[in-house]
Amino acid sequence: MSSARKNRKIALSMEELLQHALVIELEAEQSYKELADQMEECGNHDVAVLFSKMAALEGKHATKIRHHATGVELKEHPPWKYRWEGFESPETLELTEVHYLMKPHHALDLALSCERRAESFFRRAAAESEDQAVKNLAQEFADDEHQHAIWMQEWLGKYPTPKMDWAEDLDPPAGAD
Amino acid sequence: MSEAISQRLKASDYKSANKPVWCPGCGDFHVLLSIAKALAHLQLPTEKVAVISGIGCSSRIPAYLNTYGFHGVHGRALPLATGVKVARSDLTVICAGGDGDGFSIGGNHLLHACRRNIDMTYIVMDNEIYGMTKGQPSPTTAADWDSKLTPGGPGISPFHPLVIALASGANFVARAFSGDPNGTTEMLVDAITHPGFSFVQILSPCVTFRPDQKNWKKQVHPAPVTTTADASQAARRVMTDDGFNIGVLYKGSRPAYRQIVTTVTRTNRDLEKEFVT
Ligand SMILES: Cc1ncc(C[n+]2csc(CCOP(=O)(O)OP(=O)(O)O)c2C)c(N)n1
Ligand code: SF4
Ligand SMILES: [Mg+2]
């Protein structure tokens, strides 16, 4: 399913670029908030705190995009009309990849792939749009995402790869216990 | 930003303050998101929507929405939803639950809900298992799905819920994937606005008892055919597809159930006279 989406051209107008950029940040903020709640609900406090911090960061990025959009009439599109390469906006974390026992390392690793997906989205938007102003702004957004990825990488460096048995649960949710 | 955008209800406005207790990563989170996005797209007032469910992890969904809701009895979501719609035809009624709730204990109600063709949308979050009770097989579990509870697999062939819905008279039949919340939103908008009984099976992974379903995101694909208005053609297609065709598979034009309004001539007192006092 995603290959057809991946091949779809990302030629956007200025309004569409800004709207896409805003939705990327807002959906990322919302999804990190929900992931923080999911983790808190199952007692994984460390990762919950981390996801909350990421939500706050994405909220700041959304504010930045809003500044860029000052004076531009933004229109919401039906959710299925956005030109994402995958099923969701690029900075939204892959839901089935989260695990109730995941460690901060895993959370940061997934967040890093989100930043990289967003960078690749904006690079493609820059390459495939006809309008020079759109190309320039998309390039700027891609550079921002690249910077976020570097920070995320540095952050990740503080958390060594967890031991192989990180998902071992002494009281597993198994049906036949 | 324009004022028009800020005045619109957002998907988050349709979510309640209750925090879901689903396992992190459960597909049902995305179903919740898709319902909220569909309601936001349609800009339905929260007090004009009722979400009715049975019992199961998936059936918790009304509690997480800011609409009217009823978390009912196991397998009885459809009769409840039918009652709500018949009594309050002005409401948009969404019935939601799992494969256990809708196809096992509630299987009989599915047949008659399709047959009655009452204007509502039925969403089944199908994870091919009873998630809430820790992993027993359901009517959509593969015969050879091996687990501690069913060594070697249940040994019974799963049925095709969409074919059963088509044979029973559902007016709209679709298969969605929870991991594609935007595509699912589009399908739900279509289902809610289509007159009559709309049935949407959403493949929604249970990451805890069916971690193999994490792979569904690689297996699903758009149905290679366009929506048909021919129920037997749709049924043939569903019978022979790989179970991962995503799309609106059938849209019928059978008129939705309309209540025959009769003038009530008997009073409560007349009724009371019929009971022995
Ligand atoms: C009358 C009755 N019988 C059995 C149960 C136990 N029970 C609770 S949920 C459930 C199955 C739920 O499966 P499904 O509808 O697929 O929901 P899921 O948890 O997978 O989302 C069962 C058998 C019950 N609550 N009530
Ligand atoms: S047991 Fe399965 S269906 Fe239930 S909340 Fe957990 S992942 Fe979801
Ligand atoms: Mg189930």
Coordinates of C-alpha atoms and ligand atoms in Angstrom, one line a residue, chain B residues 28 55-58 74 98-102 105 127 129-133, ligand 1:
Chain B
D28 CA -7.7 0.2 18.9
I55 CA -17.8 -6.0 26.1
G56 CA -14.1 -6.5 25.2
C57 CA -11.0 -4.3 25.0
S58 CA -12.4 -2.7 21.8
H74 CA -21.4 -8.7 25.9
G98 CA -14.7 -6.8 18.8
D99 CA -14.8 -10.0 16.8
G100 CA -15.7 -12.0 19.9
D101 CA -18.5 -9.6 20.8
G102 CA -19.9 -9.3 17.3
I105 CA -21.9 -14.3 21.3
N127 CA -8.0 -8.9 16.1
I129 CA -8.9 -13.1 19.3
Y130 CA -10.6 -12.4 22.6
G131 CA -8.1 -9.8 23.8
M132 CA -9.8 -8.9 27.1
T133 CA -10.0 -12.5 28.4
Ligands
LIG1 C1 -22.0 -13.0 28.9 C2 -20.5 -12.9 29.0 N1 -19.8 -14.0 28.5 C3 -18.5 -13.9 28.5 C4 -17.8 -12.8 29.0 C5 -16.3 -12.8 29.0 N2 -15.8 -11.9 27.9 C6 -15.4 -10.7 28.1 S1 -14.8 -9.9 26.8 C7 -14.9 -11.4 25.9 C8 -14.5 -11.5 24.5 C9 -14.0 -10.2 23.9 O1 -13.5 -10.4 22.6 P1 -13.6 -9.3 21.5 O2 -15.0 -8.9 21.4 O3 -13.0 -9.8 20.3 O4 -12.9 -8.0 22.1 P2 -11.3 -7.7 22.2 O5 -11.0 -7.8 23.7 O6 -10.5 -8.6 21.4 O7 -11.2 -6.3 21.7 C10 -15.5 -12.4 26.7 C11 -15.7 -13.8 26.2 C12 -18.6 -11.7 29.4 N3 -18.1 -10.6 29.8 N4 -19.9 -11.8 29.4

